[in-house]
CSV table of N, CA and C in Angstrom, one decimal:
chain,number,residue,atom,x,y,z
Q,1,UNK,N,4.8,353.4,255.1
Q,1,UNK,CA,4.6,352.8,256.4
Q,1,UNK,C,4.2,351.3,256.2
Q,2,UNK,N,3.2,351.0,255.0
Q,2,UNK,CA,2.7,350.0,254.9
Q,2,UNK,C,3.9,348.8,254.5
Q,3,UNK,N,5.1,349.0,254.0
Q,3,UNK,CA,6.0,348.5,253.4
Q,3,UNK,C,6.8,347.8,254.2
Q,4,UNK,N,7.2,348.6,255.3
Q,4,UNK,CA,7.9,348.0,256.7
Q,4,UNK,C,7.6,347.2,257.4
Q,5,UNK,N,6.2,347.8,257.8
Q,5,UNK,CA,5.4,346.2,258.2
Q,5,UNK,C,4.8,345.3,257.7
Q,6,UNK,N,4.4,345.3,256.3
Q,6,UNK,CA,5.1,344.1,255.4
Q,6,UNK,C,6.5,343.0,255.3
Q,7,UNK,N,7.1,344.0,255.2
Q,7,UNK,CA,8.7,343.5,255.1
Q,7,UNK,C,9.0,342.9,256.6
Q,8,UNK,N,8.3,343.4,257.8
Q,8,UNK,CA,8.7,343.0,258.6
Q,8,UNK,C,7.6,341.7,259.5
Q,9,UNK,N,6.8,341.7,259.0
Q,9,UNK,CA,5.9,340.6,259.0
Q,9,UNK,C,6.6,339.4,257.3
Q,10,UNK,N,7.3,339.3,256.7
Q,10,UNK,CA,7.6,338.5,256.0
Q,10,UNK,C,8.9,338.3,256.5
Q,11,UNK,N,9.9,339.2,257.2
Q,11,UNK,CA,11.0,338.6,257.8
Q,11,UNK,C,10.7,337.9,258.9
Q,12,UNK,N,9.6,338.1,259.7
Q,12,UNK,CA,8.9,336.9,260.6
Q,12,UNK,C,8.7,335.8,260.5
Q,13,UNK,N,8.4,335.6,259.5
Q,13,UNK,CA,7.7,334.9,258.5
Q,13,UNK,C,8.7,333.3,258.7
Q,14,UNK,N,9.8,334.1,257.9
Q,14,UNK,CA,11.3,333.6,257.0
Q,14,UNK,C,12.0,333.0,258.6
Q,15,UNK,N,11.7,334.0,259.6
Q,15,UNK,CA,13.1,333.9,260.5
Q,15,UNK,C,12.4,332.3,261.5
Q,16,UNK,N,10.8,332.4,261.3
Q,16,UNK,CA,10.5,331.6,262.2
Q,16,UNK,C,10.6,329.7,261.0
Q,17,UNK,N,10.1,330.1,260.0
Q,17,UNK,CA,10.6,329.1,259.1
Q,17,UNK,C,12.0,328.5,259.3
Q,18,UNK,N,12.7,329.3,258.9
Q,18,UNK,CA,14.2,329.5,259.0
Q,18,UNK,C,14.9,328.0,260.4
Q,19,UNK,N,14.2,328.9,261.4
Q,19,UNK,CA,14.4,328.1,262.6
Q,19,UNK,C,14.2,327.1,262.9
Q,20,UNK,N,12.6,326.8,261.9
Q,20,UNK,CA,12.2,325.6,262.3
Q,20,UNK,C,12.9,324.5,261.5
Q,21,UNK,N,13.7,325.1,259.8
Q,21,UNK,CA,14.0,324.7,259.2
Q,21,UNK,C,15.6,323.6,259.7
Q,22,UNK,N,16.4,324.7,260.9
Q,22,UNK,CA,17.5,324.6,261.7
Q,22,UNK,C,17.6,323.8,262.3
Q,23,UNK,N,16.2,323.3,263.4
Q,23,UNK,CA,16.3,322.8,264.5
Q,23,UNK,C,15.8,321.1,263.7
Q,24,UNK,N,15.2,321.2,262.6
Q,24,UNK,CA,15.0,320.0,262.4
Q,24,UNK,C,15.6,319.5,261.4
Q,25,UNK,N,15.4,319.9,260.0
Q,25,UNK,CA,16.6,319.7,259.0
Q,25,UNK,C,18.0,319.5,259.3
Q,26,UNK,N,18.3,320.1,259.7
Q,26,UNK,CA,19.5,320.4,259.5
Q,26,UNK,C,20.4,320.3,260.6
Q,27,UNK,N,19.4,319.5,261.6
Q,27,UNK,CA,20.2,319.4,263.0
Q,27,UNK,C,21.1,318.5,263.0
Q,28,UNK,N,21.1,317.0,262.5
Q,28,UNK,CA,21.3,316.1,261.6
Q,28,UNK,C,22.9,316.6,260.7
Q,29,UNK,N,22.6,317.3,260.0
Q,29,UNK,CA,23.5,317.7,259.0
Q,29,UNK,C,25.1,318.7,258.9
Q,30,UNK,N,24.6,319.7,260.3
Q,30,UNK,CA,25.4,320.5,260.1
Q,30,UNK,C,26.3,320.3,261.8
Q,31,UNK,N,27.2,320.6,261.7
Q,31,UNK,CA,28.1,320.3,262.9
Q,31,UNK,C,27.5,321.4,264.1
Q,32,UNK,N,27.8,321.6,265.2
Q,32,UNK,CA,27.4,322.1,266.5
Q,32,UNK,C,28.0,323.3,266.0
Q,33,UNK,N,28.7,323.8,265.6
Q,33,UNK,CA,29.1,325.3,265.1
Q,33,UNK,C,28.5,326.2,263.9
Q,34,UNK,N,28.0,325.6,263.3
Q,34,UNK,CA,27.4,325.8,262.0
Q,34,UNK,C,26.2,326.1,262.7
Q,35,UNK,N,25.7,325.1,263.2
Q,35,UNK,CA,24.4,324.9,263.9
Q,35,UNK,C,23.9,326.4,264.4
Q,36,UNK,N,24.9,326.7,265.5
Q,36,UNK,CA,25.1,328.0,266.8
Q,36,UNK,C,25.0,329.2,265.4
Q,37,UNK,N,25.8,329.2,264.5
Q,37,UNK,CA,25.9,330.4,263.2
Q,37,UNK,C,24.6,330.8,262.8
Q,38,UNK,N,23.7,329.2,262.4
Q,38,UNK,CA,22.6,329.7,261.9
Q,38,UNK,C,21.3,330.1,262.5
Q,39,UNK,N,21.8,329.8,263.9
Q,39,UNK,CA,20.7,330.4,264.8
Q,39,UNK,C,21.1,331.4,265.3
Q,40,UNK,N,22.3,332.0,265.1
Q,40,UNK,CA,22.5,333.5,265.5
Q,40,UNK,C,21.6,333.9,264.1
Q,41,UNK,N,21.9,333.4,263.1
Q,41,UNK,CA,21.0,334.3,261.9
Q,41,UNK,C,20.0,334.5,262.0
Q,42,UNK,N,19.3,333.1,262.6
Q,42,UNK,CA,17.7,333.2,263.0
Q,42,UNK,C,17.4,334.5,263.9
Q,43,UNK,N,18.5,334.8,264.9
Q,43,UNK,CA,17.6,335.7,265.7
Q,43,UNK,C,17.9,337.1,265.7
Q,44,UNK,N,19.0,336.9,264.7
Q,44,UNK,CA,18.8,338.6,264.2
Q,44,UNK,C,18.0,338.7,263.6
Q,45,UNK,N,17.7,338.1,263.1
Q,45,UNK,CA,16.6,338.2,261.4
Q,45,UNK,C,15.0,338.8,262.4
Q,46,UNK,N,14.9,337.9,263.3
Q,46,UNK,CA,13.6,338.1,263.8
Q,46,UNK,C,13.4,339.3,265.0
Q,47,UNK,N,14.7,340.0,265.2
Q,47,UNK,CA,15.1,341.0,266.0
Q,47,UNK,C,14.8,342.0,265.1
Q,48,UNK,N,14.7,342.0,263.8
Q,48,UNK,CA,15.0,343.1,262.9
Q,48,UNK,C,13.7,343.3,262.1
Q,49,UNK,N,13.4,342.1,262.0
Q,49,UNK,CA,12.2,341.8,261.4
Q,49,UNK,C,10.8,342.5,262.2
Q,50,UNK,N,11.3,342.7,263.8
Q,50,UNK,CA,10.3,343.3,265.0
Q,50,UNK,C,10.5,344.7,264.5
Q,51,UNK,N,12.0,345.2,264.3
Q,51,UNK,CA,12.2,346.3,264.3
Q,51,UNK,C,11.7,347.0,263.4
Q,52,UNK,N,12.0,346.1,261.7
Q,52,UNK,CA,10.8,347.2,260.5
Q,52,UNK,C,9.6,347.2,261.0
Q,53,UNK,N,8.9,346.5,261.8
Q,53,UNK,CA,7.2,346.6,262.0
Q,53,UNK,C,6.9,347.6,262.6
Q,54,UNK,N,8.2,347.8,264.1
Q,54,UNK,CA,8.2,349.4,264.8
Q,54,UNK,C,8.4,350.3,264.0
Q,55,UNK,N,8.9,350.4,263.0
Q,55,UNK,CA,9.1,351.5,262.6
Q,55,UNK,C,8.1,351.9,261.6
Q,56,UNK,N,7.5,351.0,260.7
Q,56,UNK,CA,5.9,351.1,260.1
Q,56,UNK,C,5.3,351.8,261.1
Q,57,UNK,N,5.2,351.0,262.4
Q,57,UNK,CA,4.5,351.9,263.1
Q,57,UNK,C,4.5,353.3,263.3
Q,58,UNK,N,5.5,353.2,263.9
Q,58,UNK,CA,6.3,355.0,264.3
Q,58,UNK,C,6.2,355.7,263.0
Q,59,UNK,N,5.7,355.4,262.1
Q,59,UNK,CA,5.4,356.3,260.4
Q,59,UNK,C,4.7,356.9,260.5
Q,60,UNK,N,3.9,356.4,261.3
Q,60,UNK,CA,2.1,356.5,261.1
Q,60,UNK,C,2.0,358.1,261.5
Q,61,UNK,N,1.2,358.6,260.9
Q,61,UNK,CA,0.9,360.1,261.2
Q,61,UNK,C,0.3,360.1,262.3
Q,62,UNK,N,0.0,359.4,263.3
Q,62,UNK,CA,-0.3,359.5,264.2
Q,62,UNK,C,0.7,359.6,265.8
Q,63,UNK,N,1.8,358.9,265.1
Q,63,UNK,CA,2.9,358.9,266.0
Q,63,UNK,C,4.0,359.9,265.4
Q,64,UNK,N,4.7,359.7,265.0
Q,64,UNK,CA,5.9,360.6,264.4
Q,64,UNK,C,5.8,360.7,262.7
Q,65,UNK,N,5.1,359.8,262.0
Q,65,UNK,CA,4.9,360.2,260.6
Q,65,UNK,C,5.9,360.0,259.8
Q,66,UNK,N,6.1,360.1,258.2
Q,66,UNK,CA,7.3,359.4,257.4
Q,66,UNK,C,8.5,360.3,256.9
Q,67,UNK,N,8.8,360.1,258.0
Q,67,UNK,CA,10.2,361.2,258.0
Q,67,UNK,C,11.5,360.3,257.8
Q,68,UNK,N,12.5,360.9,257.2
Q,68,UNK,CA,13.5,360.4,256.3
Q,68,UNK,C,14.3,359.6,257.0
Q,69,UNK,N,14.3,360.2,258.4
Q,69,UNK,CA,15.3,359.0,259.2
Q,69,UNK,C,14.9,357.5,259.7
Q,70,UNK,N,13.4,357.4,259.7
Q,70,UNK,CA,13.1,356.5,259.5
Q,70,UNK,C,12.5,355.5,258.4
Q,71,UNK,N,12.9,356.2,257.2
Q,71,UNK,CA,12.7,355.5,255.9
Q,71,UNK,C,14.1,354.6,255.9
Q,72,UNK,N,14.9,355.5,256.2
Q,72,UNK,CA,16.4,355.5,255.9
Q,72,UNK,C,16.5,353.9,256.9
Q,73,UNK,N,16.2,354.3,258.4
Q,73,UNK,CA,16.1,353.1,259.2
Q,73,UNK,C,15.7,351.4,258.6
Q,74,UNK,N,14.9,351.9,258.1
Q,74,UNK,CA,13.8,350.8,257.7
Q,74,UNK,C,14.2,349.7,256.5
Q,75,UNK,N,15.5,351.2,255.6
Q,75,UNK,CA,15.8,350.3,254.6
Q,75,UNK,C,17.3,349.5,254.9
Q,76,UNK,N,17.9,350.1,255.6
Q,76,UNK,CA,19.2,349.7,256.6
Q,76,UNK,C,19.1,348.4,257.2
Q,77,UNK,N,17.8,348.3,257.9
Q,77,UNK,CA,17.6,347.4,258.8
Q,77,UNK,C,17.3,346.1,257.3
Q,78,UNK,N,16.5,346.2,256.9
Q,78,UNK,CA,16.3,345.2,255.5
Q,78,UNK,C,18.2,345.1,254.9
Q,79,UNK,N,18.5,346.0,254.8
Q,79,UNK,CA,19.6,345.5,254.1
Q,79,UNK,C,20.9,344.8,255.1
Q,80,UNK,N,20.3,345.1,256.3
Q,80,UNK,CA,21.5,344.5,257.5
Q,80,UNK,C,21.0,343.0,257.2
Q,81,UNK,N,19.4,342.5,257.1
Q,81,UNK,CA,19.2,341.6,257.5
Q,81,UNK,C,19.4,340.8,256.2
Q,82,UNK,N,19.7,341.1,255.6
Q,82,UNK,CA,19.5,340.4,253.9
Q,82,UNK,C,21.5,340.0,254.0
Q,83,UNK,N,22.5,341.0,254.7
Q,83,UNK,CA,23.5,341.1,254.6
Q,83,UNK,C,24.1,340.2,255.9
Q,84,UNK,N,23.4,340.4,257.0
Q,84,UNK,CA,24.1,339.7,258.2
Q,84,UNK,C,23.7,338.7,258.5
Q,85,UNK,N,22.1,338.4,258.3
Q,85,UNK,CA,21.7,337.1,258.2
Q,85,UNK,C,21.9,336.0,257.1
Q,86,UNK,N,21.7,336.8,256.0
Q,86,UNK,CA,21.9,336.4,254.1
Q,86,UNK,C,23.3,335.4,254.3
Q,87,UNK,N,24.4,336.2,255.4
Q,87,UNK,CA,25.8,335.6,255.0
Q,87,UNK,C,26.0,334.4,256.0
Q,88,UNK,N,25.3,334.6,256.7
Q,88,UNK,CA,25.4,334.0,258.2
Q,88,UNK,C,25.3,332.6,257.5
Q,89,UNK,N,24.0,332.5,256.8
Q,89,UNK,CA,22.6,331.4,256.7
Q,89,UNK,C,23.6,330.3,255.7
Q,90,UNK,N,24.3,331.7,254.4
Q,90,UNK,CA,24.9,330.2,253.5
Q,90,UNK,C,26.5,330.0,254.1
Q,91,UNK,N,27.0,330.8,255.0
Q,91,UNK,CA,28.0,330.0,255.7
Q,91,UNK,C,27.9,329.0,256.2
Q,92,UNK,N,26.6,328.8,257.3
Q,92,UNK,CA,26.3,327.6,257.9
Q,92,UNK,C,26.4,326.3,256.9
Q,93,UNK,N,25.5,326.7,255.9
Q,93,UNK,CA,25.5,325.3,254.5
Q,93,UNK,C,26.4,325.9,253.7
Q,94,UNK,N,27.6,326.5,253.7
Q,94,UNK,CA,28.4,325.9,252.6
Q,94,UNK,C,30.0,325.9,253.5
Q,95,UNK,N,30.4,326.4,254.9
Q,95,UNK,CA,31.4,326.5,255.2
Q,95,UNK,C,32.2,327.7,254.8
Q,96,UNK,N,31.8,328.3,253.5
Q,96,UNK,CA,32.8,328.9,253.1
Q,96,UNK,C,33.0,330.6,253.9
Q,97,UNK,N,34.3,330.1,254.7
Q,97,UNK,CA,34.7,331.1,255.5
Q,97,UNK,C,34.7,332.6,255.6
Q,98,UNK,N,35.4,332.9,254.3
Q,98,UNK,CA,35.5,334.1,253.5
Q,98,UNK,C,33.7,335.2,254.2
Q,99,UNK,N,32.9,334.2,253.8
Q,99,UNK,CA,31.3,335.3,254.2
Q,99,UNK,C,31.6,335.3,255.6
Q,100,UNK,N,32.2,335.4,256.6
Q,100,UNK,CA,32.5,336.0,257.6
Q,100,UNK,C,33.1,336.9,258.1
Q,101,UNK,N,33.4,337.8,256.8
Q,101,UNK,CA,34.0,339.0,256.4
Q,101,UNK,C,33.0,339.9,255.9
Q,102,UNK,N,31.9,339.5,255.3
Q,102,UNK,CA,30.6,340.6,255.0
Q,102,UNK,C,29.8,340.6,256.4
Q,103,UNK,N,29.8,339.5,257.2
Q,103,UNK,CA,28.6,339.7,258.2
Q,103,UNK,C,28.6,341.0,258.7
Q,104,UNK,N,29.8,341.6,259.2
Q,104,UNK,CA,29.9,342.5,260.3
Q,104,UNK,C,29.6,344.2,259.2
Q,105,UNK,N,29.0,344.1,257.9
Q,105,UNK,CA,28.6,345.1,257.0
Q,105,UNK,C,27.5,344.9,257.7
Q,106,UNK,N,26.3,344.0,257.9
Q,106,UNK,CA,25.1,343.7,258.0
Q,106,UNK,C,25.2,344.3,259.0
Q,107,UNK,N,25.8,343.9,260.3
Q,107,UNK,CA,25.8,344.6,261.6
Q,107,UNK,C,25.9,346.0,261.8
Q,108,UNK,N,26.7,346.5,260.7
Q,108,UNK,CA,27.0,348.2,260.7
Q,108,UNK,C,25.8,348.3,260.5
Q,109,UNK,N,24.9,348.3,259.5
Q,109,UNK,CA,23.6,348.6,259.1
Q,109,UNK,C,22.7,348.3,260.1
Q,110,UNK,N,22.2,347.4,260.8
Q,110,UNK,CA,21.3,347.1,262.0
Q,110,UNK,C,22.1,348.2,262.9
Q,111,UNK,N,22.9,348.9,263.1
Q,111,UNK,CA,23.8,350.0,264.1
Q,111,UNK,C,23.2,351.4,264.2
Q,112,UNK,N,23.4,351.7,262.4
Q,112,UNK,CA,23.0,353.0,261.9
Q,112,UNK,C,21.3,353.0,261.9
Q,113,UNK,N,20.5,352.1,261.5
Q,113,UNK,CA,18.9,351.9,261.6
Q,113,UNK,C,19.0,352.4,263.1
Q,114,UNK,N,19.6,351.6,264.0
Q,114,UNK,CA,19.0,352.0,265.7
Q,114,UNK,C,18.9,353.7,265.5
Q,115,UNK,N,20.2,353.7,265.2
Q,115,UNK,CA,21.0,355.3,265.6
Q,115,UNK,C,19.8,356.1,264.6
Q,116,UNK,N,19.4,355.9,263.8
Q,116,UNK,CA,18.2,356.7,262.6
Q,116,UNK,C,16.9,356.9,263.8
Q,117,UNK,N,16.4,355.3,264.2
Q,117,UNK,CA,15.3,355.7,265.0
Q,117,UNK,C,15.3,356.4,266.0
Q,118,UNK,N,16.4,356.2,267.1
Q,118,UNK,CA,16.4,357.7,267.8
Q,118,UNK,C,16.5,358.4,267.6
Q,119,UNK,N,17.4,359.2,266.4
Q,119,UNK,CA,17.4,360.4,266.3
Q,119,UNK,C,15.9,361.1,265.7
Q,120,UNK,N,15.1,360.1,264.8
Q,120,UNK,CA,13.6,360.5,264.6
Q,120,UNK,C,13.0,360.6,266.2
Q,121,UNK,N,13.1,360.1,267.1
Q,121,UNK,CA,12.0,359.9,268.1
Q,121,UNK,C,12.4,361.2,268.9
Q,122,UNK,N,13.7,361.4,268.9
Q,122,UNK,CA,14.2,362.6,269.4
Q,122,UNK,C,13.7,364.0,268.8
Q,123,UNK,N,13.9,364.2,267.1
Q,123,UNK,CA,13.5,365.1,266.8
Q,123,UNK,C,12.0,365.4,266.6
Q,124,UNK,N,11.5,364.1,267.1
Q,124,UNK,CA,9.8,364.3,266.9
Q,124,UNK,C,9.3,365.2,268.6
Q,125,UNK,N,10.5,364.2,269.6
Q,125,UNK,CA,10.0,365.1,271.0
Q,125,UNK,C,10.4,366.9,270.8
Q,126,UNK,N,11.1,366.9,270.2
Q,126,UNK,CA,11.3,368.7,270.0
Q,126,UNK,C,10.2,369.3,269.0
């Protein structure tokens, strides 16, 4: 439990850096499409980054506890954001096209994490 919301208090962290990094660094630097790319990164990242913290939560033996679909969630979601943000971020600074063929991996994973958490919240209402 404690791990997620770690992880997801340091993707906070990153995504708000990240952004601030975008809007000022780099506003200057990168063209109006690049730009739009790395702030779609920014706000998955920090979409997802909410999401590990709910799910720390929802661990908690108090709520539904550390059941496998949401471990599974937790680590999906980390690896969507490492994968769809990760590709997003050095597309923006390097151009190179090709990483816009892994993003949509990262998206599968942020898909299956949702689809994990309801199925825990579900099997916890039964």
């Amino acid at each position: 439990m404690p791990f997620f919301i770690i992880a997801g208090a340091i993707n906070a962290f990153l995504a708000v850096a990240f952004g601030a990094f975008g809007a000022h660094a780099l506003k200057e630097k990168l063209s109006e499409k690049y730009l739009a790319i790395w702030e779609t990164a920014v706000q998955y990242q920090m979409y997802h980054a909410i999401g590990l913290i709910v799910i720390g939560i929802l661990m908690s033996t108090n709520i539904i506890g550390n059941v496998s679909q949401l471990s599974w969630a937790g680590y999906l979601m980390l690896a969507g954001i490492v994968i769809f943000s990760g590709s997003l971020y050095v597309l923006s600074l390097s151009g190179i096209g090709v990483l816009g063929a892994i993003t949509p991996i990262g998206g599968v994973a942020f898909l299956a994490a949702w689809v994990l958490v309801i199925v825990a919240v579900v099997k916890h209402m039964n």
